[in-house]
PDB file of C-alpha atoms and ligand atoms in Angstrom:
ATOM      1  CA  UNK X  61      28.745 105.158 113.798  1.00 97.00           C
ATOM      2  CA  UNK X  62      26.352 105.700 111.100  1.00 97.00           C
ATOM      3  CA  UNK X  63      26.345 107.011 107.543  1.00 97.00           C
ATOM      4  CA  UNK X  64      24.382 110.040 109.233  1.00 97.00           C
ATOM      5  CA  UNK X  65      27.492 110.985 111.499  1.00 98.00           C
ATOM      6  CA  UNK X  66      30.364 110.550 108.494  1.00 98.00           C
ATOM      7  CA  UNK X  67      30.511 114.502 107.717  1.00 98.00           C
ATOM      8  CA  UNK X  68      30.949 115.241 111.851  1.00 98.00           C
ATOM      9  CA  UNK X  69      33.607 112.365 111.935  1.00 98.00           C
ATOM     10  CA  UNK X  70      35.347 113.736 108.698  1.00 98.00           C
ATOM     11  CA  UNK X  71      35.477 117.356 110.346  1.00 98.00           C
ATOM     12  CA  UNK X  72      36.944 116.238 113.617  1.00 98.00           C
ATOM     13  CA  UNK X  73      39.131 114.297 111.268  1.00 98.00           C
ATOM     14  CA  UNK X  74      40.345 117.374 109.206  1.00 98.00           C
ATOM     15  CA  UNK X  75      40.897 119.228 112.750  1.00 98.00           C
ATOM     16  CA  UNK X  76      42.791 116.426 114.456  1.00 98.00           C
ATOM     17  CA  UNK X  77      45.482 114.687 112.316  1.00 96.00           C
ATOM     18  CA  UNK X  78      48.436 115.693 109.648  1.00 95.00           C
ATOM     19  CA  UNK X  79      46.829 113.263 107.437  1.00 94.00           C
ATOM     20  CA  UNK X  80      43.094 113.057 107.481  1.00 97.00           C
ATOM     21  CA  UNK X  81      41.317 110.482 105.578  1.00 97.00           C
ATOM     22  CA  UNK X  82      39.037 111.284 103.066  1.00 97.00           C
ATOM     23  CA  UNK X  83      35.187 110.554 104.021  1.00 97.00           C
ATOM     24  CA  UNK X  84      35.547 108.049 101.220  1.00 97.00           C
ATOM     25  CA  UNK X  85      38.175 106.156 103.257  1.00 97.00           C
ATOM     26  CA  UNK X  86      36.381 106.955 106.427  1.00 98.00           C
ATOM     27  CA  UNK X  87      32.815 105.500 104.494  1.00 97.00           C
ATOM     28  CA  UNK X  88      34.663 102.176 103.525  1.00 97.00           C
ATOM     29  CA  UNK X  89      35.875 101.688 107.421  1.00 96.00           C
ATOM     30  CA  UNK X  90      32.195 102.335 108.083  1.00 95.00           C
ATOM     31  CA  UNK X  91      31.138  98.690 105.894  1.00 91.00           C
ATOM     32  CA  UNK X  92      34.233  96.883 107.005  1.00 92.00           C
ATOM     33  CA  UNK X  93      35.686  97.687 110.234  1.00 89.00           C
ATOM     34  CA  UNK X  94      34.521  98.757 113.969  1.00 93.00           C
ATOM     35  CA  UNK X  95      33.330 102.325 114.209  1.00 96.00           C
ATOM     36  CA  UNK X  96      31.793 103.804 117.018  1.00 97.00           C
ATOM     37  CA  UNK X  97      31.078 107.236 117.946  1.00 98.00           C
ATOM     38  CA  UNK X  98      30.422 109.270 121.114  1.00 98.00           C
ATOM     39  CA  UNK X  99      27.701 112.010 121.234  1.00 98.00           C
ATOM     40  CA  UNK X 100      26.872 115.043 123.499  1.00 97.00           C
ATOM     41  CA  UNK X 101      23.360 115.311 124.867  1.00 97.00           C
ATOM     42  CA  UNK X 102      22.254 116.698 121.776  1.00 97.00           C
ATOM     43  CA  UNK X 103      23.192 114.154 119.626  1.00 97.00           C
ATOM     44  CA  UNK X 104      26.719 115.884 117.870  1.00 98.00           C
ATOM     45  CA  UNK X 105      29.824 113.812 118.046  1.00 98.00           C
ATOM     46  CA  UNK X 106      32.390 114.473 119.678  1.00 98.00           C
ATOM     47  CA  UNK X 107      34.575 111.533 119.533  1.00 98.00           C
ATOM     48  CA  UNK X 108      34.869 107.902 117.472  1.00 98.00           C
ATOM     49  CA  UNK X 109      37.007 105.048 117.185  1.00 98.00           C
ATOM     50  CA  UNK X 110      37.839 102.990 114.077  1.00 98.00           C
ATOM     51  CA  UNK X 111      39.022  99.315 115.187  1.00 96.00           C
ATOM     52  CA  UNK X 112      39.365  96.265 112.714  1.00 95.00           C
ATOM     53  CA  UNK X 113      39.693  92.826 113.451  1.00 92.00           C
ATOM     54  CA  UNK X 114      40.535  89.899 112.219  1.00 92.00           C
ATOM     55  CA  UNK X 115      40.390  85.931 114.337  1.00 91.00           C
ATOM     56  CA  UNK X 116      41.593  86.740 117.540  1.00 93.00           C
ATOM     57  CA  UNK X 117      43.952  90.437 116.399  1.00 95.00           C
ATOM     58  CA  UNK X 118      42.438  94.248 116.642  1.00 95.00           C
ATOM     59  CA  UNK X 119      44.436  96.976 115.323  1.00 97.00           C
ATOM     60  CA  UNK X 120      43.211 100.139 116.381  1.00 97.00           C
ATOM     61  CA  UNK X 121      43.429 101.866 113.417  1.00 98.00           C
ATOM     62  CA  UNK X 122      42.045 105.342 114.406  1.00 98.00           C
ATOM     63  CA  UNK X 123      40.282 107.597 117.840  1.00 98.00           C
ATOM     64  CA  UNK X 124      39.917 111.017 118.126  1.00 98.00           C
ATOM     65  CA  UNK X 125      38.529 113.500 120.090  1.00 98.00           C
ATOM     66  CA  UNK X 126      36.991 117.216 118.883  1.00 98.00           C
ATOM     67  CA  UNK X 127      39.713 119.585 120.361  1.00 98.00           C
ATOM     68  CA  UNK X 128      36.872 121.271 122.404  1.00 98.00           C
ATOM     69  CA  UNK X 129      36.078 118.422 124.297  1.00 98.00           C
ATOM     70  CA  UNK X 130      39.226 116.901 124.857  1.00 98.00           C
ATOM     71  CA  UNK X 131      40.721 115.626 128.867  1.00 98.00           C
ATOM     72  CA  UNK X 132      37.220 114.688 129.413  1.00 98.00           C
ATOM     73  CA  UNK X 133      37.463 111.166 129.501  1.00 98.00           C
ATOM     74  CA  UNK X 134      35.583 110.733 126.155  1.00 98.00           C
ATOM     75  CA  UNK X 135      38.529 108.574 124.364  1.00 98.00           C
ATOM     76  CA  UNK X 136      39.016 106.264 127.537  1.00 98.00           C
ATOM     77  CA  UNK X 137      35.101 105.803 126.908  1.00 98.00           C
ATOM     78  CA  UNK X 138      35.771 105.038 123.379  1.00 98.00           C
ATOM     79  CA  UNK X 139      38.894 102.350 123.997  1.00 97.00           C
ATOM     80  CA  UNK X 140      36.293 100.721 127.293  1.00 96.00           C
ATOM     81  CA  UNK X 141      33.724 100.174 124.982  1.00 94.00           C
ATOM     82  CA  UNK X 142      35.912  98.257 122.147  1.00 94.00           C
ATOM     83  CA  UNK X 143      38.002  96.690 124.623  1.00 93.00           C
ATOM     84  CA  UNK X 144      34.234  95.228 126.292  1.00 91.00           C
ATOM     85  CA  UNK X 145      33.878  94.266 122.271  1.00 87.00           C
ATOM     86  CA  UNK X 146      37.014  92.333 121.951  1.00 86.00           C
ATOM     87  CA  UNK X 147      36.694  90.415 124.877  1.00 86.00           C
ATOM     88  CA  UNK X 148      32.732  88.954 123.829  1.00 88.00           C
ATOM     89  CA  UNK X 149      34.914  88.602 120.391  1.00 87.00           C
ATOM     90  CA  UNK X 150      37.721  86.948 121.872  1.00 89.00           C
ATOM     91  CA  UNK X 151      40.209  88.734 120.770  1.00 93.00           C
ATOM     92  CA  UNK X 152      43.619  88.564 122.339  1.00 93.00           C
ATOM     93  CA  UNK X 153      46.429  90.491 120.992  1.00 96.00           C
ATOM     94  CA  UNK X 154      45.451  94.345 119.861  1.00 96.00           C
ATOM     95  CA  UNK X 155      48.068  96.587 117.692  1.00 97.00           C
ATOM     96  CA  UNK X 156      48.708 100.075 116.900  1.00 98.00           C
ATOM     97  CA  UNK X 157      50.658 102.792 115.235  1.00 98.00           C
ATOM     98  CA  UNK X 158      51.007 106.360 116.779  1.00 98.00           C
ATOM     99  CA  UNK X 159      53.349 108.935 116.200  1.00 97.00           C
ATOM    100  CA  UNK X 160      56.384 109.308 118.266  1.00 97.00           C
ATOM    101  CA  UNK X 161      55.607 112.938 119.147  1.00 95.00           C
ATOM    102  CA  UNK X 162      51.865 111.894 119.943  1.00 97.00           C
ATOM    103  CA  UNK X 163      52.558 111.667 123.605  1.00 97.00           C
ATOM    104  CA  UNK X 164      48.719 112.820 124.501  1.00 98.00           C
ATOM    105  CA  UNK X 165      47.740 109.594 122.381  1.00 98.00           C
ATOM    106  CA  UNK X 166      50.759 107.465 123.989  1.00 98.00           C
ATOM    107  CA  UNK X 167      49.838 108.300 127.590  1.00 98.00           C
ATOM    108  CA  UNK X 168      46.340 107.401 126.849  1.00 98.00           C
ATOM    109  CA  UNK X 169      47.038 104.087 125.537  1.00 98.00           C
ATOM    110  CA  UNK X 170      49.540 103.416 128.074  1.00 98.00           C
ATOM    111  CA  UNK X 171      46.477 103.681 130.445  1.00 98.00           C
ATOM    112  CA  UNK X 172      45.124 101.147 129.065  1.00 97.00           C
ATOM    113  CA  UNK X 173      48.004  98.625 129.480  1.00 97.00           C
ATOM    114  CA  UNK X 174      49.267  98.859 125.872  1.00 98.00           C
ATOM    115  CA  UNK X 175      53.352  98.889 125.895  1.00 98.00           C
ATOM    116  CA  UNK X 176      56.147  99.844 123.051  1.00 98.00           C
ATOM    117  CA  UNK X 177      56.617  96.590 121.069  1.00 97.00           C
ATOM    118  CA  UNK X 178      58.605  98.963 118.119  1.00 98.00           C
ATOM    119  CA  UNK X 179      59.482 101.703 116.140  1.00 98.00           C
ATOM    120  CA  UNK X 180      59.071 102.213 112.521  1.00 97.00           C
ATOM    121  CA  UNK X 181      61.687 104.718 111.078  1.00 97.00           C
ATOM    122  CA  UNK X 182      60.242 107.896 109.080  1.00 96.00           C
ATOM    123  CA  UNK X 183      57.017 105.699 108.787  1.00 96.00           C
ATOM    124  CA  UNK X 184      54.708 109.196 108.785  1.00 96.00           C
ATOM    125  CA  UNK X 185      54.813 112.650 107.111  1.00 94.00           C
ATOM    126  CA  UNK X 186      54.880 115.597 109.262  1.00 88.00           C
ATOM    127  CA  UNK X 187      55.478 119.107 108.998  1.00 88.00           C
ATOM    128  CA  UNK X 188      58.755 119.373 109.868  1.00 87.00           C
ATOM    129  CA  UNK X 189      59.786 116.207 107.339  1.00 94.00           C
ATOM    130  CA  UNK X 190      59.189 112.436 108.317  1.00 96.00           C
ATOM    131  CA  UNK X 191      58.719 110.985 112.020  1.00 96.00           C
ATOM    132  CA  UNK X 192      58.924 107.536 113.273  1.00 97.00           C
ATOM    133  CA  UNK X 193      56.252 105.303 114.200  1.00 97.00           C
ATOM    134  CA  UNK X 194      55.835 103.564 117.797  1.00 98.00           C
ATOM    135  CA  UNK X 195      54.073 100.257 117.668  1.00 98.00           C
ATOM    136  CA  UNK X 196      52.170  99.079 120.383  1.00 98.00           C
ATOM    137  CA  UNK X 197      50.371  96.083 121.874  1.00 98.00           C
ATOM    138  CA  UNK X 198      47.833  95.113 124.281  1.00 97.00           C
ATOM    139  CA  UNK X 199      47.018  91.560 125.714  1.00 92.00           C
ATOM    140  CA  UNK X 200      43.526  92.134 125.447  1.00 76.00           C
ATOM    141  CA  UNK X 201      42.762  88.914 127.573  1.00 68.00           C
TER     142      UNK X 201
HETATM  143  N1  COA A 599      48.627 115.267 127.713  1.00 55.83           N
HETATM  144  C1  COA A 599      48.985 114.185 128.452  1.00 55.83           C
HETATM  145  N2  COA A 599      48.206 113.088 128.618  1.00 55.83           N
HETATM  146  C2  COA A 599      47.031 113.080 127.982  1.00 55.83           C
HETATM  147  C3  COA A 599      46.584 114.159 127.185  1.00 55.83           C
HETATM  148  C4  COA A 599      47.435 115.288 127.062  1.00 55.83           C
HETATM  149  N3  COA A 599      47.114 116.359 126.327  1.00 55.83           N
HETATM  150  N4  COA A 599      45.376 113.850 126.667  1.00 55.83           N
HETATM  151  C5  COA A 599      45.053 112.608 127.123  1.00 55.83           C
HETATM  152  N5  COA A 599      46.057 112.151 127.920  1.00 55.83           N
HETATM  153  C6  COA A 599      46.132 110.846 128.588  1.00 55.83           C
HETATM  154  C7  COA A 599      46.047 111.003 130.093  1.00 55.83           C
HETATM  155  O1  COA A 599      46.711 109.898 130.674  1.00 55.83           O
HETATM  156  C8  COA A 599      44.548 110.896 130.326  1.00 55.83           C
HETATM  157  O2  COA A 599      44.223 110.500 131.620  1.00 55.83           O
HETATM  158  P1  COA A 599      43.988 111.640 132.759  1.00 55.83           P
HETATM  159  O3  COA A 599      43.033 112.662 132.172  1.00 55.83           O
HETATM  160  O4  COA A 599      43.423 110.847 133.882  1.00 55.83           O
HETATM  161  O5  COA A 599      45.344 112.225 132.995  1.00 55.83           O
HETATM  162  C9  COA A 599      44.182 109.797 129.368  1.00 55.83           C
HETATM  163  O6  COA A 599      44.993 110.057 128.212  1.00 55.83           O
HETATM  164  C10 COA A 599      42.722 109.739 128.996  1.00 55.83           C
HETATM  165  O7  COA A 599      42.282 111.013 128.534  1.00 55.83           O
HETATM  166  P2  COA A 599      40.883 111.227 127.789  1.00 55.83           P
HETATM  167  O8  COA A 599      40.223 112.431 128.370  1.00 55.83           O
HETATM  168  O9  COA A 599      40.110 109.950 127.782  1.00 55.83           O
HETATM  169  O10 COA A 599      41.411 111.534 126.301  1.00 55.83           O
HETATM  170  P3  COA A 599      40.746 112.538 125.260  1.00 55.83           P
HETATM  171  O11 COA A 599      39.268 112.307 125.202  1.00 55.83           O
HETATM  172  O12 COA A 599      41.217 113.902 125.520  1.00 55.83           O
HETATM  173  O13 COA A 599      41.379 112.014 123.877  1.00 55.83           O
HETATM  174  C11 COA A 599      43.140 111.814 122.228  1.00 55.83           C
HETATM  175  C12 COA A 599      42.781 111.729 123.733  1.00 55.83           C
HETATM  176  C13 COA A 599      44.604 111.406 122.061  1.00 55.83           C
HETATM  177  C14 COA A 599      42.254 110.835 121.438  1.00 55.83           C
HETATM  178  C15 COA A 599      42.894 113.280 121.765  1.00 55.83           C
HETATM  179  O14 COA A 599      43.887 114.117 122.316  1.00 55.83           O
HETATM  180  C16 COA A 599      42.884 113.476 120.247  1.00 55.83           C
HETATM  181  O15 COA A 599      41.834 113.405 119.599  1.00 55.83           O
HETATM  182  N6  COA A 599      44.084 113.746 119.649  1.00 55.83           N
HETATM  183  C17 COA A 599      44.173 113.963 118.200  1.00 55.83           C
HETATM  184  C18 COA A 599      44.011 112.676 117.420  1.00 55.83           C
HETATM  185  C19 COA A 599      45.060 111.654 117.808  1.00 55.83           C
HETATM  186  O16 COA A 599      46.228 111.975 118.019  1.00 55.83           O
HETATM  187  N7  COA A 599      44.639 110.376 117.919  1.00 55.83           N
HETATM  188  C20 COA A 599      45.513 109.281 118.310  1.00 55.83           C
HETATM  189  C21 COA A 599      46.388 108.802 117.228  1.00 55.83           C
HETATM  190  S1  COA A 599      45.568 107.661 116.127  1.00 55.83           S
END
């Protein structure tokens, strides 16, 4: 991900969560985190992923996919490529939050090996009042 591609991510942002960041959040991940996008043939995105990192822990901290080209494989790209990262980066343990009613997201990551380590009660806003969080881990190694 580039500066170039922040106004595509922060649309596909707006059109994918309850609570979007701002393209000043998404900016800051930009100079501190890992972001990487996926493009069509023409160059658009149509997906990222926003991973930090820190010793030998990732937390994915956000992926999403632009509704019209979503159950194409382009978020199991996405999670390939930064699991390919963590291993050159040794990283061992990786962590995330989803919503409990995400189960598109949960499947996905389940895919991937990740499994329930916890819930968080009322952790997120929602529009029918607060929803719990599932956290989740990965051995990455
Ligand atoms: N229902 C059930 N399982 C689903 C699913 C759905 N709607 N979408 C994805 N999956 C699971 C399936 O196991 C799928 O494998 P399969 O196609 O072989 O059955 C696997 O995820 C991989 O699918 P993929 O095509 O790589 O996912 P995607 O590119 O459609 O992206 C999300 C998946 C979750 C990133 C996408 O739906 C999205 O952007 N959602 C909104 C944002 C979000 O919730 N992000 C995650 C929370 S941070």
């Amino acid at each position: 991900m580039t500066e170039a591609h922040l106004d595509e991510v922060v649309r596909i942002e707006a059109l994918s969560f309850y609570e979007p960041w701002s393209h000043a959040c998404v900016q800051s991940s930009l100079n501190k985190d890992g972001c990487f996008v996926a493009l069509d043939s023409a160059g658009a995105v149509v997906g990222y992923v926003i991973f930090s990192y820190i010793f030998d822990e990732g937390e994915l901290l956000r992926i999403a996919v632009h509704p019209l080209h979503k159950r194409k494989g382009i978020a199991s790209l996405l999670i390939r490529q930064i699991l390919n990262i963590a291993k050159a980066r040794k990283i061992k343990h990786w962590f995330l939050e989803v919503r409990a009613s995400n189960s598109p997201a949960i499947r996905l990551y389940e895919k991937f090996g990740f499994t329930v380590m916890g819930r968080r009660k009322s952790y997120y806003k929602g529009p029918h009042g607060k929803e719990d969080a599932i956290t989740m881990h990965l051995n990455g190694n």
